CSV table of C-alpha atoms in Angstrom, one decimal:
chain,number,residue,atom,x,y,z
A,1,UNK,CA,83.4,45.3,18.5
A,2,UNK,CA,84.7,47.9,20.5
A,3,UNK,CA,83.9,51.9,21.2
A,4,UNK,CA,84.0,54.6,23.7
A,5,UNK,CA,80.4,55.9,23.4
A,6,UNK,CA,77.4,53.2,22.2
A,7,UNK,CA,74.0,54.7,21.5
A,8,UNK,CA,70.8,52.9,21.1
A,9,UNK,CA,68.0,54.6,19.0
A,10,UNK,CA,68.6,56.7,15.9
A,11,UNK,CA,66.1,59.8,17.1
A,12,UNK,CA,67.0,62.9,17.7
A,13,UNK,CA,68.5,62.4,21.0
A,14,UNK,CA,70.4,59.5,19.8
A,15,UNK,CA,71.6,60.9,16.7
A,16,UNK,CA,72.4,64.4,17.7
A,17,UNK,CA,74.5,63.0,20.5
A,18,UNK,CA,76.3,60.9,18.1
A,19,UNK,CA,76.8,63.8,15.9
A,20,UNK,CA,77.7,66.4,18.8
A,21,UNK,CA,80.8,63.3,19.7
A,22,UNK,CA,82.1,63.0,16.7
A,23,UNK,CA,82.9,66.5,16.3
A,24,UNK,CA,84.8,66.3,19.4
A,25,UNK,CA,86.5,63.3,18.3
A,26,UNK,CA,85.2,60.8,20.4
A,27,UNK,CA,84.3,57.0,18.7
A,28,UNK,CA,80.8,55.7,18.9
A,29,UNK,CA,78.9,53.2,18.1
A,30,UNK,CA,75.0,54.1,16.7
A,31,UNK,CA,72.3,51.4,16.8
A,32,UNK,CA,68.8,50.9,15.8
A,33,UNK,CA,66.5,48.3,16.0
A,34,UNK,CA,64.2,49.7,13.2
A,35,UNK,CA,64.9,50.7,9.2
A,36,UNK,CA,66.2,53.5,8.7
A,37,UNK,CA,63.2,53.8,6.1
A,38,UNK,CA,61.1,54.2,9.3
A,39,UNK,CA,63.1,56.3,11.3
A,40,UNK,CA,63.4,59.1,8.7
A,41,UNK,CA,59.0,58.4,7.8
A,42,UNK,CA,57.7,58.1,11.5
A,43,UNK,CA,55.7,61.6,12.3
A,44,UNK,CA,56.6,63.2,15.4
A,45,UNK,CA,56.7,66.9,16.9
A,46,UNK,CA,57.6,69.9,14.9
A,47,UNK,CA,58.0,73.0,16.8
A,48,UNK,CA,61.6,73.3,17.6
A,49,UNK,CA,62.7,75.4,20.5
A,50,UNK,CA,65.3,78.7,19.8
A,51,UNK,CA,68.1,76.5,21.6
A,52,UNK,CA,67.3,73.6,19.2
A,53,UNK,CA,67.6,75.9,16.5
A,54,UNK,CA,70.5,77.2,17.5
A,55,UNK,CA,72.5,73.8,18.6
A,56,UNK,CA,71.5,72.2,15.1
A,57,UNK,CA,72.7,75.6,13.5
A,58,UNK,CA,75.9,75.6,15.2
A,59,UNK,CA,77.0,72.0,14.8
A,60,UNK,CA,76.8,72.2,11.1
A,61,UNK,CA,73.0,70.5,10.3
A,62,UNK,CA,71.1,73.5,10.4
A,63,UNK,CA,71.3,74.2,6.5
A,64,UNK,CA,67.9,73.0,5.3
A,65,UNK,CA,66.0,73.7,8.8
A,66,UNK,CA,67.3,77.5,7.5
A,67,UNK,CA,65.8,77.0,4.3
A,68,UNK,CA,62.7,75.2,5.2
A,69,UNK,CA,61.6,76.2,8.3
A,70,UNK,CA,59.0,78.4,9.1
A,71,UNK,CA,59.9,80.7,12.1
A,72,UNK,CA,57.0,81.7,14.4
A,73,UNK,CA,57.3,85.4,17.0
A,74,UNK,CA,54.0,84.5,18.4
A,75,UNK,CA,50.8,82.1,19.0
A,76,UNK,CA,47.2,82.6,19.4
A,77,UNK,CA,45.1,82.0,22.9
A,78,UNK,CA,41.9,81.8,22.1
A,79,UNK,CA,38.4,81.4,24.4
A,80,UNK,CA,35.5,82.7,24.6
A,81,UNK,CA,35.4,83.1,21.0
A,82,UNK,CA,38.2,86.1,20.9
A,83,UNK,CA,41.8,85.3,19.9
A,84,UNK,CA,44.6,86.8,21.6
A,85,UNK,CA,48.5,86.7,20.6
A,86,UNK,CA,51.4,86.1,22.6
A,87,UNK,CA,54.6,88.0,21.2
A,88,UNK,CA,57.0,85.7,22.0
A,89,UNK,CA,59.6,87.5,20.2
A,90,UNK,CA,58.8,90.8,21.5
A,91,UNK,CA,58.6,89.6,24.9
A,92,UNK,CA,61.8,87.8,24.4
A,93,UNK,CA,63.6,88.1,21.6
A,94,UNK,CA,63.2,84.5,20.9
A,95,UNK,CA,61.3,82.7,18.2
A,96,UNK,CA,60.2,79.0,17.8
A,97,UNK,CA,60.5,77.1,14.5
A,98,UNK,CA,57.8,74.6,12.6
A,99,UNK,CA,60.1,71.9,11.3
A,100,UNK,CA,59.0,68.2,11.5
A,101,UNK,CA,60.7,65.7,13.7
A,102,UNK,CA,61.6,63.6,10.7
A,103,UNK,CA,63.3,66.1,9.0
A,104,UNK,CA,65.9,66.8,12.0
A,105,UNK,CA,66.3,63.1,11.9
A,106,UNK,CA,67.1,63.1,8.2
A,107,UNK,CA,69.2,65.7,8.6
A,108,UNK,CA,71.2,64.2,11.3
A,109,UNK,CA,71.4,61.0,9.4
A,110,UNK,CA,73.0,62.5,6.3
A,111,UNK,CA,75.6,64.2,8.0
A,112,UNK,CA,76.8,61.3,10.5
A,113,UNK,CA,76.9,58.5,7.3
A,114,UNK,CA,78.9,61.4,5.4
A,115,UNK,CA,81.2,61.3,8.2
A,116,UNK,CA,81.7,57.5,8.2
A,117,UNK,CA,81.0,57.3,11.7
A,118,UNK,CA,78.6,53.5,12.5
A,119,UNK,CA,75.4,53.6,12.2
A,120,UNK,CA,73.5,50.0,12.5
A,121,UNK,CA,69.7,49.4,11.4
A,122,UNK,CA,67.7,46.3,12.0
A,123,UNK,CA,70.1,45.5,14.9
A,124,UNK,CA,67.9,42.6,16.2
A,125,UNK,CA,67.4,40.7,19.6
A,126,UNK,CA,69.0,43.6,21.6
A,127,UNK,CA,70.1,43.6,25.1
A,128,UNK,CA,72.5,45.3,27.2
A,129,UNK,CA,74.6,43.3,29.7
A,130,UNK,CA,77.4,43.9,31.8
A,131,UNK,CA,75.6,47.5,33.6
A,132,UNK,CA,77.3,46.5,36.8
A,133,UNK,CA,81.1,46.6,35.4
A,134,UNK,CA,83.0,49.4,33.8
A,135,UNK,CA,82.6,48.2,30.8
A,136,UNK,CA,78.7,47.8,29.3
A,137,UNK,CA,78.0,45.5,26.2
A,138,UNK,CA,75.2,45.6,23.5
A,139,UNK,CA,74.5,42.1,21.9
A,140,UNK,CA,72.4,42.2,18.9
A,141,UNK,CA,72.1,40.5,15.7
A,142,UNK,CA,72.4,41.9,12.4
A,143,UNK,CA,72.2,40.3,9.2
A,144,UNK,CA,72.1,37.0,10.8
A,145,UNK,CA,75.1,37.2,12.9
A,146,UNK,CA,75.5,37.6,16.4
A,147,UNK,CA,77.3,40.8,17.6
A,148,UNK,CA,78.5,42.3,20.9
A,149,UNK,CA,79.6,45.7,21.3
A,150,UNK,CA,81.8,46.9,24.4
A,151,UNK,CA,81.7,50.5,25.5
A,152,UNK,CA,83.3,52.5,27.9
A,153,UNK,CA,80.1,54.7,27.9
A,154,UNK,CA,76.2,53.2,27.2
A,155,UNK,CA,74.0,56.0,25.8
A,156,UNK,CA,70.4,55.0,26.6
A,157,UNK,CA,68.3,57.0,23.7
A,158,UNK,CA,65.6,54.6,22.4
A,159,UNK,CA,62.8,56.2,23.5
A,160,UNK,CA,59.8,55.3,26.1
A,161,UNK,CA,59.3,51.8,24.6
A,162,UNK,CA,63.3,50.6,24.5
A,163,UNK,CA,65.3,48.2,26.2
A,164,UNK,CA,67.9,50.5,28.2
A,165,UNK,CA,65.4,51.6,30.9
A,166,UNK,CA,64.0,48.3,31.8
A,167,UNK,CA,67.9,47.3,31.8
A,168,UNK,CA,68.3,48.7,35.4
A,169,UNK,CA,67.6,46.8,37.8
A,170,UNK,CA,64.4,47.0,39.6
A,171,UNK,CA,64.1,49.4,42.4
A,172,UNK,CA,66.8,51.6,41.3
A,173,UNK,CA,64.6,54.3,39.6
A,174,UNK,CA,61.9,56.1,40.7
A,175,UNK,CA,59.5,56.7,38.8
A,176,UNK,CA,56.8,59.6,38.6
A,177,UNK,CA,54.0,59.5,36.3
A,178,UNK,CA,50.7,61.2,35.7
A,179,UNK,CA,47.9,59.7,33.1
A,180,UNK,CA,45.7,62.2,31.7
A,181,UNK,CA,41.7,61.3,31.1
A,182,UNK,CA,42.0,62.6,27.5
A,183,UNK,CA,44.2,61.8,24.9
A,184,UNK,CA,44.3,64.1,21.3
A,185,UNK,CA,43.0,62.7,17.9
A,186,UNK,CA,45.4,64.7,15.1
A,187,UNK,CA,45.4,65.0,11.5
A,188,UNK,CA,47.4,66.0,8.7
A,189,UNK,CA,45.7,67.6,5.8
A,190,UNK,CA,46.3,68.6,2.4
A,191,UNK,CA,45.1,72.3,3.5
A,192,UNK,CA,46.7,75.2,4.4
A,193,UNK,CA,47.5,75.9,7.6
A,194,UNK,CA,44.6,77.9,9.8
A,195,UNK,CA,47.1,80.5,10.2
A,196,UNK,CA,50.8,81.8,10.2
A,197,UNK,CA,50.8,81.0,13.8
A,198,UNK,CA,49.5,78.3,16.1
A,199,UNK,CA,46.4,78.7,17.5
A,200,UNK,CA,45.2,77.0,20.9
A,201,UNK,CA,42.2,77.4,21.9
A,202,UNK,CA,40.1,76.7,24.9
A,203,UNK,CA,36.2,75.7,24.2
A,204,UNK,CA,33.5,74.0,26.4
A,205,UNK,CA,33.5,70.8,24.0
A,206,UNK,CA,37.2,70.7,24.4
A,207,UNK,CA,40.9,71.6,23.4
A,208,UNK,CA,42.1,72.4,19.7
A,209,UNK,CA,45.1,73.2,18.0
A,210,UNK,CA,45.7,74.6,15.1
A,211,UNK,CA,49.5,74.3,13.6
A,212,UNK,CA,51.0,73.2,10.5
A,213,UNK,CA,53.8,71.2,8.9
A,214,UNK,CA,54.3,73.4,5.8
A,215,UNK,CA,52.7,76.1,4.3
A,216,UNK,CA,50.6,73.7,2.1
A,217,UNK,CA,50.0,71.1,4.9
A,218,UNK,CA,47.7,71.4,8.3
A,219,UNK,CA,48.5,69.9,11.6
A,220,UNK,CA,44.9,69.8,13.9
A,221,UNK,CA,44.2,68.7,17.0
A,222,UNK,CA,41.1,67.6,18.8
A,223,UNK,CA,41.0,66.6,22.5
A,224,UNK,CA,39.5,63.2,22.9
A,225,UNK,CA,38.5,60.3,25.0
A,226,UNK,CA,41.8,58.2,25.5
A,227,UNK,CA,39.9,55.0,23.6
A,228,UNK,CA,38.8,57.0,20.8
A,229,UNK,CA,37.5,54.7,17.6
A,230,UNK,CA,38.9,56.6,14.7
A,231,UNK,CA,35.9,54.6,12.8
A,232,UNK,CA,33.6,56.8,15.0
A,233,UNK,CA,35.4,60.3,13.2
A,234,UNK,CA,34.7,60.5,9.7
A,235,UNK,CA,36.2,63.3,7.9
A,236,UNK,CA,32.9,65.2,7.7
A,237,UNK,CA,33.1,65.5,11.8
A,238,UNK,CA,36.4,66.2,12.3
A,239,UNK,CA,36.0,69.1,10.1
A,240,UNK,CA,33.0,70.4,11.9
A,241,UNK,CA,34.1,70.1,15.5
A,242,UNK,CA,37.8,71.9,14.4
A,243,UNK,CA,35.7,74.4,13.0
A,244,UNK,CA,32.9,74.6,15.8
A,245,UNK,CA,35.9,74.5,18.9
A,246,UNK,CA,38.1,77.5,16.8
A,247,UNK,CA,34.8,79.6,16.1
A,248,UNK,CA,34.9,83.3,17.2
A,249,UNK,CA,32.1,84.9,18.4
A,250,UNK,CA,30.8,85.5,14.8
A,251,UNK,CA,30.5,82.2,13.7
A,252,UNK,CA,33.5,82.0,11.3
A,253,UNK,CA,36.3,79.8,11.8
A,254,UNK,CA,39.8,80.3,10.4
A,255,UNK,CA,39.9,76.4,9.9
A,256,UNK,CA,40.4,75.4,5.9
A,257,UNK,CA,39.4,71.9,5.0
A,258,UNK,CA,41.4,69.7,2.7
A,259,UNK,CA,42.2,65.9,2.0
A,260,UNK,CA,43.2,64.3,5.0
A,261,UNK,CA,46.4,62.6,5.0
A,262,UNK,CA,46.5,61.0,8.4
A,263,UNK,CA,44.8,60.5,11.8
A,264,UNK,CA,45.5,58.8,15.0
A,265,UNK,CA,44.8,59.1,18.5
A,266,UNK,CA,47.8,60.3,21.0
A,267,UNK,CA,47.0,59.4,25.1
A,268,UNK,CA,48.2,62.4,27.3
A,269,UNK,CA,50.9,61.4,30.1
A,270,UNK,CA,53.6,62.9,31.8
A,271,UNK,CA,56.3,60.5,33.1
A,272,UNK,CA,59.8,60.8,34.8
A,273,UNK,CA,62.6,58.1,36.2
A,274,UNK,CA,65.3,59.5,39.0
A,275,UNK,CA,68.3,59.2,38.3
A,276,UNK,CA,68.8,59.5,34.6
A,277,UNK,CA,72.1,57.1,35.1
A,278,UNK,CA,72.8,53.5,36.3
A,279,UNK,CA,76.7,52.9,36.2
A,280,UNK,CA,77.7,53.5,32.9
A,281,UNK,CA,74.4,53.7,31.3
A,282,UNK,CA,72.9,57.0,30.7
A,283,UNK,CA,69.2,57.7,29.6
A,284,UNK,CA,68.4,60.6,27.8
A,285,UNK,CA,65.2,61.5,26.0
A,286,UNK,CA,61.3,59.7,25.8
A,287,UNK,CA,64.1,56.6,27.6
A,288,UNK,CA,63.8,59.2,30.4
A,289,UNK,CA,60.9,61.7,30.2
A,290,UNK,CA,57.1,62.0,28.8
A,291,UNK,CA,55.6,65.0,28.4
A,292,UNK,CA,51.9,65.8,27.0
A,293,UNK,CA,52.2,67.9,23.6
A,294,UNK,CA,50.3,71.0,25.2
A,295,UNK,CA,53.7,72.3,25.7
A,296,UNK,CA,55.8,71.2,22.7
A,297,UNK,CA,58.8,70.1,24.5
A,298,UNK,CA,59.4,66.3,24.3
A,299,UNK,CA,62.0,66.7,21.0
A,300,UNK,CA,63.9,70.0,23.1
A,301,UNK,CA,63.8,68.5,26.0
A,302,UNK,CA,65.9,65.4,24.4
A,303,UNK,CA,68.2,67.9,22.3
A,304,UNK,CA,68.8,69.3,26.0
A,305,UNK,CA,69.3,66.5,27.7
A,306,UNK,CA,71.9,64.9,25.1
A,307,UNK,CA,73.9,68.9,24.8
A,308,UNK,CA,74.6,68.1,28.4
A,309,UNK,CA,75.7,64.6,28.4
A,310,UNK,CA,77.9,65.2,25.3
A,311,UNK,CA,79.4,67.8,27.3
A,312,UNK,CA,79.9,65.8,30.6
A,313,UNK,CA,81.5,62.7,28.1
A,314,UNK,CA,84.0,65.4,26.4
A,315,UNK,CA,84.9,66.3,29.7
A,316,UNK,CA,85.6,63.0,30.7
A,317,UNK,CA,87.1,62.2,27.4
A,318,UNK,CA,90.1,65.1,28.0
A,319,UNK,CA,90.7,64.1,31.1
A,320,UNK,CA,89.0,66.4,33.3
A,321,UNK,CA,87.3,63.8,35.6
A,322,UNK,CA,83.8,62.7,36.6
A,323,UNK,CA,82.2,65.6,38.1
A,324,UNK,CA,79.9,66.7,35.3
A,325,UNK,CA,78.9,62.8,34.2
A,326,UNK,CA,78.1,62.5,37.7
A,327,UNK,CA,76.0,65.3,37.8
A,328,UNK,CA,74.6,64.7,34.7
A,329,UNK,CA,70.8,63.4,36.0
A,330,UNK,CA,70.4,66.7,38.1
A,331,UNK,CA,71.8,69.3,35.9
A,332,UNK,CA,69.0,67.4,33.2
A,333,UNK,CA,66.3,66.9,35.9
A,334,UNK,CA,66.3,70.8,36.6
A,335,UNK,CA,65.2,71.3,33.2
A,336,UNK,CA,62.7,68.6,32.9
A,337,UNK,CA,61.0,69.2,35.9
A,338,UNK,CA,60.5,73.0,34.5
A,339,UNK,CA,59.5,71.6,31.4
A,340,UNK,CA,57.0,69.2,32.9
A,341,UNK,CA,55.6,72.1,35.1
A,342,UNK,CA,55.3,74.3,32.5
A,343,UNK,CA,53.4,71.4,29.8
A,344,UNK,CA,51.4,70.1,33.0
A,345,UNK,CA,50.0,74.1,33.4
A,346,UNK,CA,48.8,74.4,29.6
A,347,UNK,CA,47.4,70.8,29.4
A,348,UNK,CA,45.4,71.8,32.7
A,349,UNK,CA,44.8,75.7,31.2
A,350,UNK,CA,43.6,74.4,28.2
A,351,UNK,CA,41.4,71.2,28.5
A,352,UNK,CA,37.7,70.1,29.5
A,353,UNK,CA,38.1,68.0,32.2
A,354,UNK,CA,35.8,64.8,32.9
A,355,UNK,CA,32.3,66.1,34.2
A,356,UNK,CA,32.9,69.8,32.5
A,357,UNK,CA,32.7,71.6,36.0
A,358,UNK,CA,31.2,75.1,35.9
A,359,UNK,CA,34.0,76.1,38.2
A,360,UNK,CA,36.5,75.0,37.0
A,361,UNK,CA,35.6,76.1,33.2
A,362,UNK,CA,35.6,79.7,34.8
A,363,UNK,CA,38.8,79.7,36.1
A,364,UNK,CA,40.5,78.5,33.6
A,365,UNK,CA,39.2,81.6,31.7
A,366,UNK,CA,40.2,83.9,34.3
A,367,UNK,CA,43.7,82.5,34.2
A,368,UNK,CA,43.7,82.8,30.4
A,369,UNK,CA,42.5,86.3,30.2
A,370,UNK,CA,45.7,87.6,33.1
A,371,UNK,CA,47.9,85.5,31.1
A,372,UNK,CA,46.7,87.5,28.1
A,373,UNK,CA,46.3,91.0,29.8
A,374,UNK,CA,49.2,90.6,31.9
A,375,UNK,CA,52.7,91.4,31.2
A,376,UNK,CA,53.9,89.0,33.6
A,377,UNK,CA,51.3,86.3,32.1
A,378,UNK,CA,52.5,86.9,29.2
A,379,UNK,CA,56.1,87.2,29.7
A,380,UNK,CA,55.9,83.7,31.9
A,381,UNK,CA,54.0,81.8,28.9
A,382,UNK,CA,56.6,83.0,26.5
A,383,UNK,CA,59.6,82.6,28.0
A,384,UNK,CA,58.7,78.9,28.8
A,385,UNK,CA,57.2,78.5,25.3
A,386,UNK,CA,60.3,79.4,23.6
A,387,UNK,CA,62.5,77.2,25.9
A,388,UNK,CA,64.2,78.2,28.8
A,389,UNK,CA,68.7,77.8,28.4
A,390,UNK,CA,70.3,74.3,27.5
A,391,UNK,CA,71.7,73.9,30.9
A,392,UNK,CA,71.0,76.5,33.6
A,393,UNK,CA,67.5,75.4,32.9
């Protein structure tokens, strides 16, 4: 098998890179090692960035993300028992979307087998080979048969756990990583949501969140010890710590129970490898990055980085040389770092850390109440929350 452009992983960044390509009329090759039955059911982020929204809008797969998606202009800080909104679109004229992970993947899936362009499942027993030539290779099996794919151009997107990172060779990446002493225990409910908006909210026993997947369905979180049993959190506790952490200072929580759905336990970590590139292979996405959720940027930041390589490939493509694929890592890096920054701040703004220190408690309240009666707080929250541009970053 033969193609300019072979991508690994059939997420968004994977997908939507595939899918921003082949509308410039470039081949590629798309391969995943799971079913595409999984890919479309797995559970992931869903707050999507104006510039997602727009990208996915633009390129033709934004129909049912306009139909189904519920815009947000703001979100709720709340501590010390009084809630306080954030206009994000007042501040700047931006908005942020609740649409689940899975659902851009589904999306993105429909419209790239509609376009007859290859798209493997169950690819088994891959590796990539040949990183040192001009020429990278895929082998994998698929439905028993052994298969190697040659590419002018490898697109690592397969995510933190894949095999393109751990590809390069050793000592060729550095790698910057931060693990957090917490780790969030969500739900999904049969309930609806708390609010219109998302709610965070800062309390001595520890972070919440309060978001939603539909108007009929509740996303919670509750921060956590990173070895959490679920066994230990029956329903009847999760329930009353949500309700105790979003309290106001009258006793009544917004919170409404329902049946829940789901539960697990996500660890908090922020990760980075420099360069984003080894020869011809490029890494783009959780293959690259890690950021904790406080910040709802791991799906944007992998729309972000793939809207640049796409355009640093289609530059190549047409003849117009090397300079942007070359410059591909640091135009990305700019943007991650930001977003890393800007998750790192709210995970630290928002969380009790280990040994609840009485100082530390009151500062983060004094930073929440300038963010919330500052213009500049404000304006610095939002315009990071919403997602700062594609590529100037």
């Amino acid at each position: 098998m033969r193609t300019q452009v072979g991508i690994v992983g059939a997420g968004p960044a994977g997908l939507l890179l595939g899918h921003l390509l082949h509308r410039a009329g470039i081949e590629t090759v798309l391969i995943e090692a799971r079913s595409r039955a999984y890919v479309e059911e797995r559970i992931r982020a869903g707050l999507l960035e104006q510039g997602t929204v727009d990208v996915l809008t633009a390129t033709g797969v934004g129909e049912r993300l306009r139909r189904e998606g519920l815009p947000h202009a703001g979100i709720e800080l709340r501590f010390d028992g009084e809630g306080h909104r954030i206009d994000l679109a007042g501040l700047t004229g931006k908005r942020v979307t609740i649409y689940g992970q899975q659902e851009v993947v589904k999306d993105l899936i429909a419209a790239r087998l509609a376009a007859g362009a290859p798209l493997l499942f169950e690819a088994e027993g891959l590796a990539v080979r040949g990183l040192d030539t001009d020429r990278p290779r895929l082998a994998f099996r698929q439905d028993g048969r052994e298969q190697v794919l040659d590419c002018d151009i490898l697109a690592g997107c397969d995510g933190f756990h894949g095999i393109c990172r751990d590809a390069i060779p050793a000592g060729r990446l550095q790698v910057f990583e931060r693990v957090y002493p917490f780790a969030w225990l969500g739900i999904l409910a049969a309930a609806p949501p708390a609010s219109h908006e998302l709610i965070y909210a800062r309390h001595e026993r520890g972070f919440a969140l309060a978001t939603m997947r539909s108007n009929s369905l509740a996303r919670h979180y509750l921060q956590c010890r990173p070895e959490e049993d679920l066994a230990a959190w029956p329903d009847d506790r999760i329930w009353a710590e949500l309700h105790a952490r979003m309290a106001g200072r009258d006793g009544a929580s917004p919170v409404k129970e329902g049946p829940i759905l789901q539960r697990g336990v996500t660890p908090m970590r922020s990760f980075v490898v420099e360069p984003m590139r080894h020869g011809r292979l490029f890494l783009a996405g959780d293959a690259a990055h890690i950021v904790p959720p406080s910040g709802a940027k791991g799906m944007n930041l992998a729309i972000a980085d793939v809207v640049v390589l796409a355009r640093a490939i289609e530059a190549w493509h047409r003849g117009q040389g090397l300079a942007l694929l070359d410059a591909y890592s640091s135009t990305a890096l700019r943007r991650i770092w930001k977003a890393q920054r800007f998750s790192w701040w709210m995970t630290s703004l928002l969380h009790r850390f280990d040994g609840g220190d009485p100082f530390e408690h009151r500062v983060q309240l004094a930073e929440l109440d300038y963010v919330c009666r500052s213009a500049a707080g404000a304006l610095t929250l939002a315009e990071n929350y919403v997602g700062l541009p594609l590529e100037a970053g």
